[in-house]
CSV table of N, CA and C in Angstrom, one decimal:
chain,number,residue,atom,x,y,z
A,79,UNK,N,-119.1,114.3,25.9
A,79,UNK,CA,-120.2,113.4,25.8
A,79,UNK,C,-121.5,114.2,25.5
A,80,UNK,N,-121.3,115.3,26.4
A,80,UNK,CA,-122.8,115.8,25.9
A,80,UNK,C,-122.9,116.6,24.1
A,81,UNK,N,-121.6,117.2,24.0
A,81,UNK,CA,-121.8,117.3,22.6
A,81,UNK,C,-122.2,116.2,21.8
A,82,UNK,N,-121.4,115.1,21.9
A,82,UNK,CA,-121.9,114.0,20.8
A,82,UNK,C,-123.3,113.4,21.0
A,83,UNK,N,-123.9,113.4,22.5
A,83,UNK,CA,-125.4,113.5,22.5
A,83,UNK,C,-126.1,114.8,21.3
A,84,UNK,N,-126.2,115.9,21.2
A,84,UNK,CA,-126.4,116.8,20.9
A,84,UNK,C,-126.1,116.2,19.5
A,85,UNK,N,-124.8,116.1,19.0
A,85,UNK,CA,-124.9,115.9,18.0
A,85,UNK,C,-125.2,114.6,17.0
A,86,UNK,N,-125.2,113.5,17.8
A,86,UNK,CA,-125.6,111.9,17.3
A,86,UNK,C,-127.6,112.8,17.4
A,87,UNK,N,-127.9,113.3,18.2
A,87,UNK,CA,-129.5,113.2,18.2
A,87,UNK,C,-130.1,114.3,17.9
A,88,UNK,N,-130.6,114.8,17.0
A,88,UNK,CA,-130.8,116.3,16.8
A,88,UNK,C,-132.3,116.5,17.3
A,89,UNK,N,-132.7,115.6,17.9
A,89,UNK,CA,-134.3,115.6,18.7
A,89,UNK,C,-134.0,116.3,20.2
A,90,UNK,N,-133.1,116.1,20.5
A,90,UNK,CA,-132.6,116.7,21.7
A,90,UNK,C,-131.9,118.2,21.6
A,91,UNK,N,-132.9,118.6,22.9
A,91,UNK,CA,-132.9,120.2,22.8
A,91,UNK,C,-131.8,120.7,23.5
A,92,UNK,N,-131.7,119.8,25.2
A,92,UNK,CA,-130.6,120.3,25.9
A,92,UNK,C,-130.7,119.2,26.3
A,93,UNK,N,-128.9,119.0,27.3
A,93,UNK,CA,-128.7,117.8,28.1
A,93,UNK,C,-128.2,118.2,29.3
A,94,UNK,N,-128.7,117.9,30.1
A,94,UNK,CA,-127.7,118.4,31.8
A,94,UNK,C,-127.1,117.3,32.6
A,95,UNK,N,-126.2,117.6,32.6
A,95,UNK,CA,-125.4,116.5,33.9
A,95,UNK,C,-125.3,117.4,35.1
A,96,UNK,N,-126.6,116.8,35.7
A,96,UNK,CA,-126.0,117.3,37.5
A,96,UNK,C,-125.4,116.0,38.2
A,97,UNK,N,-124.3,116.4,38.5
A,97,UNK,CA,-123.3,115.7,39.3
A,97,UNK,C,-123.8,115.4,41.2
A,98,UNK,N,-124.3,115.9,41.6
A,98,UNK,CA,-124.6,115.6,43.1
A,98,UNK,C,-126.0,114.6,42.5
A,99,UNK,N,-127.0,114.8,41.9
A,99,UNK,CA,-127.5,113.7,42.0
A,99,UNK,C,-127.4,112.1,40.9
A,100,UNK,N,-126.1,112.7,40.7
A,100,UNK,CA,-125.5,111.4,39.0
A,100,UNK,C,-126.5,111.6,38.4
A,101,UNK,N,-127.3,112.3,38.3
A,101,UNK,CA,-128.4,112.5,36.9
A,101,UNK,C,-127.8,113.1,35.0
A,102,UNK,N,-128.7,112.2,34.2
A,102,UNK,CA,-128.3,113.3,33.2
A,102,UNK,C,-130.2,113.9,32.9
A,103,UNK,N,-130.0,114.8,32.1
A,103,UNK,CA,-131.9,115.5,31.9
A,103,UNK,C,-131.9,115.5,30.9
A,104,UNK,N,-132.9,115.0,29.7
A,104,UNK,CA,-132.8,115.5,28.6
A,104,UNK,C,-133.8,116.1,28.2
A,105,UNK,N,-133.8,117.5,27.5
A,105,UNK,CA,-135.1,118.3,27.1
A,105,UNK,C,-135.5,117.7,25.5
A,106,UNK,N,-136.8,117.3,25.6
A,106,UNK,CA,-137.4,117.5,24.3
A,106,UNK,C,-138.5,118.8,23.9
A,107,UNK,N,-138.6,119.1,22.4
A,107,UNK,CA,-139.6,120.5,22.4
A,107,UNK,C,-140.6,119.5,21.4
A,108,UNK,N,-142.0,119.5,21.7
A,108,UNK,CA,-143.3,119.1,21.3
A,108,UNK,C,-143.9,120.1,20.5
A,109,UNK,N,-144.0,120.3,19.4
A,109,UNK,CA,-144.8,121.2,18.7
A,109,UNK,C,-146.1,121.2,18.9
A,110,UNK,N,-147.4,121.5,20.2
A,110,UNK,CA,-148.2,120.9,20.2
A,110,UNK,C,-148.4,120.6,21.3
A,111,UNK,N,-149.7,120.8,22.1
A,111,UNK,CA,-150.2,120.8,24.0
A,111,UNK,C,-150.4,119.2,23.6
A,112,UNK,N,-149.8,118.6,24.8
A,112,UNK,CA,-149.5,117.2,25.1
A,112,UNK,C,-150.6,117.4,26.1
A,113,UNK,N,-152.0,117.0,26.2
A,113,UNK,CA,-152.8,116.8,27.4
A,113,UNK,C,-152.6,115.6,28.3
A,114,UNK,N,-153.3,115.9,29.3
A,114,UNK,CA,-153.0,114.9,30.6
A,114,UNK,C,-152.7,113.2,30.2
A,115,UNK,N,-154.2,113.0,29.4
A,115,UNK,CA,-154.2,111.6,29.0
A,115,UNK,C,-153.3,111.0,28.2
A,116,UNK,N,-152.4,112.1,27.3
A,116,UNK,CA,-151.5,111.8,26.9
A,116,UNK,C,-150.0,111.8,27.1
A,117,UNK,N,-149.9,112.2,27.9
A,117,UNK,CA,-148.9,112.0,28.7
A,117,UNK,C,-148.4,111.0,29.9
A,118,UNK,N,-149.7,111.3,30.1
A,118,UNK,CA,-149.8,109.5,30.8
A,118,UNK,C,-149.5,108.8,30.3
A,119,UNK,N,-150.0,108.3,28.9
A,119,UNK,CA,-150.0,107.0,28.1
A,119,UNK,C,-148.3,107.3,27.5
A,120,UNK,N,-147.8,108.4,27.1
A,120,UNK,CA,-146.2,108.4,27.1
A,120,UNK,C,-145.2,108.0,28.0
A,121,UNK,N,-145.7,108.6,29.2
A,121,UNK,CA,-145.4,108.6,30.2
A,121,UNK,C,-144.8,106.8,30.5
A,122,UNK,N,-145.9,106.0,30.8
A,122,UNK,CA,-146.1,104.7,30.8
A,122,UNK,C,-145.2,103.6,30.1
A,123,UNK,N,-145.7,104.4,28.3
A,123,UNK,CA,-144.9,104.0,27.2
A,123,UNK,C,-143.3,103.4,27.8
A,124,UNK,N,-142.8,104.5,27.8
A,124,UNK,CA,-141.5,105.2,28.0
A,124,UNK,C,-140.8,104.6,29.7
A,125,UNK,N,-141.5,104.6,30.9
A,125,UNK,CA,-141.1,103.7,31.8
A,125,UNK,C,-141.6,101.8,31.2
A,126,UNK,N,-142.4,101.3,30.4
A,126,UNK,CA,-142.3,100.2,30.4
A,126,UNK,C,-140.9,99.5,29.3
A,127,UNK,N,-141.3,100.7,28.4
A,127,UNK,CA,-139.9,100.1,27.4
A,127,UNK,C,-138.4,100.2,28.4
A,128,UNK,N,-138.4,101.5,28.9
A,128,UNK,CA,-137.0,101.2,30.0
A,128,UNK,C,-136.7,100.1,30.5
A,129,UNK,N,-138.4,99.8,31.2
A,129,UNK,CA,-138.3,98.8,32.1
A,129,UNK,C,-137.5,97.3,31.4
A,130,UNK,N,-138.3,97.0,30.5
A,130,UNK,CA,-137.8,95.7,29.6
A,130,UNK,C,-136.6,95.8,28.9
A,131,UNK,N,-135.9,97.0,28.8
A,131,UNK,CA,-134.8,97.4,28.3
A,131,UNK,C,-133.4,97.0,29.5
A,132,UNK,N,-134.4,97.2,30.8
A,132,UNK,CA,-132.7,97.2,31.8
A,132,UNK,C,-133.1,96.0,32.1
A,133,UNK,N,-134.3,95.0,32.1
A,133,UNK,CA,-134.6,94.0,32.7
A,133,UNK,C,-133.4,93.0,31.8
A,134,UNK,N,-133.5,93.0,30.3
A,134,UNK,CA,-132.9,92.6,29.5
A,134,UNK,C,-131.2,92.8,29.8
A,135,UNK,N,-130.7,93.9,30.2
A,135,UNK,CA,-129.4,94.0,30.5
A,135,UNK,C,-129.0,93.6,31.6
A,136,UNK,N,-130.1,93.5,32.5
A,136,UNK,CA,-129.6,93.3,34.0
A,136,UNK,C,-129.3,94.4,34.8
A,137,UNK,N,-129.5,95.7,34.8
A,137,UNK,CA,-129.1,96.8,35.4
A,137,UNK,C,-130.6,97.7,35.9
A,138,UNK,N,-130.6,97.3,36.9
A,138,UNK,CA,-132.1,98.4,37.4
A,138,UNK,C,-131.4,99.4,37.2
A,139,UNK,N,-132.9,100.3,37.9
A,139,UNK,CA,-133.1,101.7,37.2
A,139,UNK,C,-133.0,102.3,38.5
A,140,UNK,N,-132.3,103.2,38.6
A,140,UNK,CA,-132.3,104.1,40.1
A,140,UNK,C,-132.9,105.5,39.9
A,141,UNK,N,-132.9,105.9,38.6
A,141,UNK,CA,-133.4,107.0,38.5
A,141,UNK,C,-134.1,107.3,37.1
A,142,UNK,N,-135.6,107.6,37.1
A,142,UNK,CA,-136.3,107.3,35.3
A,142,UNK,C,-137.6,108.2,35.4
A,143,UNK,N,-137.4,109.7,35.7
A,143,UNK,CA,-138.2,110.4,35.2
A,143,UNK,C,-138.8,111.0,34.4
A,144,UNK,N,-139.8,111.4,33.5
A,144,UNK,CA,-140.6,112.1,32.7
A,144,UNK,C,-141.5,113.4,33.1
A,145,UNK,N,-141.1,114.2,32.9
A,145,UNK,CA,-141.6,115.4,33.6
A,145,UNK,C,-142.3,116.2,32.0
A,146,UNK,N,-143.5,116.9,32.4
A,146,UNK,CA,-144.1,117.9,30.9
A,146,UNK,C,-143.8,119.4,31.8
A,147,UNK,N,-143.9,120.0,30.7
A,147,UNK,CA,-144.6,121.8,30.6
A,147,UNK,C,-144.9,122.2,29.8
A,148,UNK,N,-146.2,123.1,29.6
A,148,UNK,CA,-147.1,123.3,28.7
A,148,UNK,C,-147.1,124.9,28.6
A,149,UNK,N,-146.5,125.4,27.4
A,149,UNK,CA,-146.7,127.0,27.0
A,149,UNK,C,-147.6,126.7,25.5
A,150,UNK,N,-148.6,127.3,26.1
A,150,UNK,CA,-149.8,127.3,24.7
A,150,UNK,C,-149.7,126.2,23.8
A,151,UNK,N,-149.0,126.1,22.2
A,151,UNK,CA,-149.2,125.0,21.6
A,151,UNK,C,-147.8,124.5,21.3
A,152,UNK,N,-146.6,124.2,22.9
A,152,UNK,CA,-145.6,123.8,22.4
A,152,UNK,C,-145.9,122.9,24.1
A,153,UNK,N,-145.0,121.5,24.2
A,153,UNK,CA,-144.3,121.0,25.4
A,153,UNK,C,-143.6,120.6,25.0
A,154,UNK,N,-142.9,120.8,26.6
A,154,UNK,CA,-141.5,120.7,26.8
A,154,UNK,C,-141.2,119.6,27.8
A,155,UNK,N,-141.0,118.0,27.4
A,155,UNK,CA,-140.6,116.8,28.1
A,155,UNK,C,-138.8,117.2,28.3
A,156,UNK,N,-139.3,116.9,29.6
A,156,UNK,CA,-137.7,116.8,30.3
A,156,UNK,C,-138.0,115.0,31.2
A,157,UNK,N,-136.7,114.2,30.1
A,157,UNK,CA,-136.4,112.5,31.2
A,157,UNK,C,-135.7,113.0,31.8
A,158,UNK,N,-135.2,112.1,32.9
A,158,UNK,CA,-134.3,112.2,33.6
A,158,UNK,C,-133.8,111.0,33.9
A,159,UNK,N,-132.2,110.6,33.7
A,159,UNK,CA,-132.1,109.4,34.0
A,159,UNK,C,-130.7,109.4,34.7
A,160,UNK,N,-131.1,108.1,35.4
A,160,UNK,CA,-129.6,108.0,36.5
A,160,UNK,C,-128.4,107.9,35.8
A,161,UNK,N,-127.2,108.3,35.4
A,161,UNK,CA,-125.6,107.8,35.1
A,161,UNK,C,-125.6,106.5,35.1
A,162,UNK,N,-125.7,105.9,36.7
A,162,UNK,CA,-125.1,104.5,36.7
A,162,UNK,C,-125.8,103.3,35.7
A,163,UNK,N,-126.9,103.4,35.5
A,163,UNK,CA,-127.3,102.6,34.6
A,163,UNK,C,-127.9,103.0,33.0
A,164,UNK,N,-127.5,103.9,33.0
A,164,UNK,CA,-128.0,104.8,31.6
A,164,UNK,C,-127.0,103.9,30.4
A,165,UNK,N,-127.0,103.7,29.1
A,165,UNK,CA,-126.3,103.3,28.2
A,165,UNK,C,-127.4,104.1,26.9
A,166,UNK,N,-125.9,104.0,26.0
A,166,UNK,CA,-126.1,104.7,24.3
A,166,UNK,C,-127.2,104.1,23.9
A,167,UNK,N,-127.6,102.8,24.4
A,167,UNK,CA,-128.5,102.1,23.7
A,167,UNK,C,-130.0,102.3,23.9
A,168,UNK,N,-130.1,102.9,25.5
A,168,UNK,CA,-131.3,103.2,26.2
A,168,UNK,C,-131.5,104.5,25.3
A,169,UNK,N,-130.6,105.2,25.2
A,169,UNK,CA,-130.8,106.7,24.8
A,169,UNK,C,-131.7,106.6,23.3
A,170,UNK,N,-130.9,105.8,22.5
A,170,UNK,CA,-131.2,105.5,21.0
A,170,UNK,C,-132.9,105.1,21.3
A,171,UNK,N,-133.5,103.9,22.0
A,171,UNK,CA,-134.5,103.9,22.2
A,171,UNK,C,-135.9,105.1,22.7
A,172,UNK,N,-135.4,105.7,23.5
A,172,UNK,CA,-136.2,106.7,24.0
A,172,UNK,C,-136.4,107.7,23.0
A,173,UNK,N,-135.0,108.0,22.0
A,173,UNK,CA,-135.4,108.9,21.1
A,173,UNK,C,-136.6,108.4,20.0
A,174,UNK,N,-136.4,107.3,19.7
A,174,UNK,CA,-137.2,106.5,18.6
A,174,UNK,C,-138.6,106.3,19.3
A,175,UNK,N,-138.8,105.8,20.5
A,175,UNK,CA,-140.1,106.2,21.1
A,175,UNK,C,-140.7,107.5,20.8
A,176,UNK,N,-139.9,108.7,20.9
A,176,UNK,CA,-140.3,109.7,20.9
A,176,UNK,C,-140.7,110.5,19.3
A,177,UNK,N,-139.7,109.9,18.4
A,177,UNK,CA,-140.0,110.4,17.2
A,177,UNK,C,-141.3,109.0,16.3
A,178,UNK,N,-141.1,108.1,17.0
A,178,UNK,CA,-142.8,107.7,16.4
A,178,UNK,C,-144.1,107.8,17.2
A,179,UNK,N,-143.8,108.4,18.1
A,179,UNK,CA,-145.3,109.1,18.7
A,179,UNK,C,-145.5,110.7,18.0
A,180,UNK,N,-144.4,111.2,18.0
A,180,UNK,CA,-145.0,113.0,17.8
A,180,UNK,C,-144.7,112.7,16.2
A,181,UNK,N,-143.9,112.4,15.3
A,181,UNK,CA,-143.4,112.0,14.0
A,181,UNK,C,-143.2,113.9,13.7
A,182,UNK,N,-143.7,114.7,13.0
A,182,UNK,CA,-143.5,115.9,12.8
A,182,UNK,C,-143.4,116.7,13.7
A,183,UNK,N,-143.9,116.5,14.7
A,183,UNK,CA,-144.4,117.7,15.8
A,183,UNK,C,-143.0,117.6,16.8
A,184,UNK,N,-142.3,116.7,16.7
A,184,UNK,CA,-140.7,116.6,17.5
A,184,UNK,C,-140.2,117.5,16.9
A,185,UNK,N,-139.9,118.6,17.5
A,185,UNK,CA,-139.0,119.7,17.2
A,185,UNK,C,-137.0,119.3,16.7
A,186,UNK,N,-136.6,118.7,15.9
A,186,UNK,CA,-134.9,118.4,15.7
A,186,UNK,C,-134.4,119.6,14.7
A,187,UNK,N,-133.6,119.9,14.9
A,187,UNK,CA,-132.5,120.2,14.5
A,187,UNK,C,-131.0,119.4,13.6
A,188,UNK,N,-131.8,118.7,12.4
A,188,UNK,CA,-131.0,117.7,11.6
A,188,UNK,C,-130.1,118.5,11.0
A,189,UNK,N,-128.5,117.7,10.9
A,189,UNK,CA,-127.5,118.3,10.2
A,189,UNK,C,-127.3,117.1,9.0
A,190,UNK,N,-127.8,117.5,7.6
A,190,UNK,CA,-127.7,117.1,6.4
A,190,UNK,C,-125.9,116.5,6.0
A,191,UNK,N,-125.1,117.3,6.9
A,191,UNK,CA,-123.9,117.0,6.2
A,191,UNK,C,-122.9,115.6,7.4
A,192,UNK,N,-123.8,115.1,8.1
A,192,UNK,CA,-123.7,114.1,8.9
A,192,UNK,C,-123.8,112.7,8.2
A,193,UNK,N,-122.2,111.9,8.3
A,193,UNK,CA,-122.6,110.6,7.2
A,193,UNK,C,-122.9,109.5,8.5
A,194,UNK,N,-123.1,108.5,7.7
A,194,UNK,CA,-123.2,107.1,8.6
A,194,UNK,C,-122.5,107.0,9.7
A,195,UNK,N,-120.9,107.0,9.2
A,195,UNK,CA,-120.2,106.5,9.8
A,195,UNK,C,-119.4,107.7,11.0
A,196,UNK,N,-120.0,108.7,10.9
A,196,UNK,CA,-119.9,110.1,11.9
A,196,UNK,C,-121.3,109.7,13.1
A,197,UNK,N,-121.7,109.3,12.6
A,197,UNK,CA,-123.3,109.1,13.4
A,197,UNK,C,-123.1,107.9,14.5
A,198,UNK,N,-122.2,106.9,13.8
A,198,UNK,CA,-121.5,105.7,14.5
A,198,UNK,C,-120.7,106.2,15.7
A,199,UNK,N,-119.9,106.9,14.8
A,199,UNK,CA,-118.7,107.3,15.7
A,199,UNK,C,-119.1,108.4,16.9
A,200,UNK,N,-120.1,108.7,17.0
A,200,UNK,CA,-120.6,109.5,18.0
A,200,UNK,C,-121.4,108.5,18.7
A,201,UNK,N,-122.2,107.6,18.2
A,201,UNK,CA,-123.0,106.8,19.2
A,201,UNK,C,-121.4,106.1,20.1
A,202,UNK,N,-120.6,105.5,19.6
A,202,UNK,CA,-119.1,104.9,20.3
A,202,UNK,C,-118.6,105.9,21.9
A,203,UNK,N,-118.6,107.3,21.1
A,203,UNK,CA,-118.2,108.2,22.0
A,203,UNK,C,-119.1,108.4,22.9
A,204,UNK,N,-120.3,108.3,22.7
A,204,UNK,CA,-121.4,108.7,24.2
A,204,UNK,C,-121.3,107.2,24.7
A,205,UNK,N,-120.7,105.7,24.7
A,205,UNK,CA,-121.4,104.6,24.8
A,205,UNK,C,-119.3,104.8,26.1
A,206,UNK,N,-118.8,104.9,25.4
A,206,UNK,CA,-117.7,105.0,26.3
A,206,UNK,C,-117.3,106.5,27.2
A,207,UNK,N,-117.8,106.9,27.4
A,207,UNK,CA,-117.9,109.1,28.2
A,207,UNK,C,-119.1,107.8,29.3
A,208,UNK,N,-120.4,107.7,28.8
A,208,UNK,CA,-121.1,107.2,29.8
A,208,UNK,C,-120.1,106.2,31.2
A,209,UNK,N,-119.1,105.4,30.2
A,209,UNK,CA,-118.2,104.5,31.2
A,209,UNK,C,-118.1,104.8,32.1
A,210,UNK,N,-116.9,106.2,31.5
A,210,UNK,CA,-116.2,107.1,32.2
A,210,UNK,C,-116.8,107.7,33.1
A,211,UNK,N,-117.8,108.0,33.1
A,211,UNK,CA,-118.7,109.1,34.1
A,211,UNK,C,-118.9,108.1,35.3
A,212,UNK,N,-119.0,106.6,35.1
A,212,UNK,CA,-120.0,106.3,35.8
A,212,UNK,C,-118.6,105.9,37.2
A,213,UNK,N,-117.3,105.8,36.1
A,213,UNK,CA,-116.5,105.7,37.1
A,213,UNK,C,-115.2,106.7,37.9
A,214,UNK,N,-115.7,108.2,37.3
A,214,UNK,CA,-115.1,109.3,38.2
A,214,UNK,C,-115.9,109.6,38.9
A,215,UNK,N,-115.3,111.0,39.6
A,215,UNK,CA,-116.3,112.0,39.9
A,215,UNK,C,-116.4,112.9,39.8
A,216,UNK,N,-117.5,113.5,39.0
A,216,UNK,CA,-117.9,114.6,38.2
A,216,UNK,C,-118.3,116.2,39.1
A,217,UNK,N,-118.1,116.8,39.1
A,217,UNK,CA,-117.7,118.3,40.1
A,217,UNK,C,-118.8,118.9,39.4
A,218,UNK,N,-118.4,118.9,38.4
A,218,UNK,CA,-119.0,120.4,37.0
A,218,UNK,C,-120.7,120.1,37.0
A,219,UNK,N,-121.2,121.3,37.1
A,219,UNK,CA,-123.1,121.0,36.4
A,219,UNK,C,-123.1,121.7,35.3
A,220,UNK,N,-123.1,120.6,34.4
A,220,UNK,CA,-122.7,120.9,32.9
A,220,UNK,C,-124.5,120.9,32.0
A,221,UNK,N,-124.8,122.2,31.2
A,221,UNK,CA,-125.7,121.7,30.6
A,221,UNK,C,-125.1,122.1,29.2
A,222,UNK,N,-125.6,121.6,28.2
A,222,UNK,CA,-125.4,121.4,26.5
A,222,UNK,C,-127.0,121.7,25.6
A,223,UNK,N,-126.8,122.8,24.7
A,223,UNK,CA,-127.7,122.7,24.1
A,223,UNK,C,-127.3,123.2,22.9
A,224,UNK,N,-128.6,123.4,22.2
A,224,UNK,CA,-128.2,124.2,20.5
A,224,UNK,C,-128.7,125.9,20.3
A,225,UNK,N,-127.9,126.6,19.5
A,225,UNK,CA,-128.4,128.0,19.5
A,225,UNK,C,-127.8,128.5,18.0
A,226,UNK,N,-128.6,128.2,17.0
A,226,UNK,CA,-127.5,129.1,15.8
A,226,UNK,C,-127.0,128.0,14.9
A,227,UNK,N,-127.4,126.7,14.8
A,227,UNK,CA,-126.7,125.9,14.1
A,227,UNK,C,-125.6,125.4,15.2
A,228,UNK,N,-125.3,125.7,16.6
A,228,UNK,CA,-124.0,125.2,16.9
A,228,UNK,C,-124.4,124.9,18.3
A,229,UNK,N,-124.0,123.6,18.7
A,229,UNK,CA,-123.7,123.4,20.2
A,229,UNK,C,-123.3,123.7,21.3
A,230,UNK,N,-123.6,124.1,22.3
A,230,UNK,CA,-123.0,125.1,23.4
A,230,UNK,C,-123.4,124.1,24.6
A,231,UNK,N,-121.9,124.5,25.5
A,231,UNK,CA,-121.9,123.8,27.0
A,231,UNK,C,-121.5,124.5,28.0
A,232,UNK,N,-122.0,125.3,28.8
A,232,UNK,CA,-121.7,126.0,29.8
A,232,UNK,C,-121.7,124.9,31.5
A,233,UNK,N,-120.8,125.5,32.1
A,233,UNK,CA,-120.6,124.8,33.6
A,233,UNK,C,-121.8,125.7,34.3
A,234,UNK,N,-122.7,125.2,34.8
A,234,UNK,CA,-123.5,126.3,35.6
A,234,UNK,C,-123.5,126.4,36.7
């Protein structure tokens, strides 16, 4: 699952599944200091669209954080959202919130040789892995990120 996050989204820096708190984390990199006021107003953004997103499905939100860090002219947004009500579709939104607020300054990692129907087939696989998660239970604190052109997942 976290691969085909990684690889359906190339805005996405790293993904972590911590298992004791059913959380997944997702890192984004900001080319560019995100000040207070603005972060807020993301911040906001981003919990209201959730909000009308799970209102619409029927599934509260148990867990919906946005966190920043600021090294000179880059941030680093880490969400964090609960397993049990997380879906492919929330994910797809947050990314697109995010790539029409920063537009260039979203740091991705696009793979040119990615067709439509690979793009699909990875949104399927993260939309069914989420099922699955929400109905085992997960041991491993798994994070996933990119280094080199290639994906990597260590148990930590």
């Amino acid at each position: 699952m976290l691969i085909s996050m990684l690889v359906r989204y190339p805005e996405l820096g790293t993904v972590r599944l911590d298992p004791a708190c059913q959380t997944l984390k997702f890192t984004f990199l900001v080319t560019r200091l995100l000040e207070e006021e603005d972060f807020t107003s993301l911040k906001d953004h981003i919990r209201s669209a959730l909000d009308a997103y799970t209102y619409l499905m029927d599934k509260p939100i148990e867990t919906a954080d946005v966190a920043r860090e600021s090294y000179d002219d880059l941030t680093v947004l880490t969400v964090t959202r609960d397993v049990q009500s997380l879906s492919q579709e929330e994910i797809s939104l947050l990314i697109e919130i995010l790539r029409s607020r920063f537009k260039r300054h979203l740091v991705a990692d696009f793979n040119e040789s990615l067709l439509e129907e690979d793009l699909l087939m990875q949104e399927q696989i993260i939309g069914e892995m989420l099922e699955d998660l929400r109905d085992t239970v997960q041991e491993k604190n798994l994070i996933a990120f990119r280094e080199g052109g290639r994906v990597l997942v260590f148990n930590k």
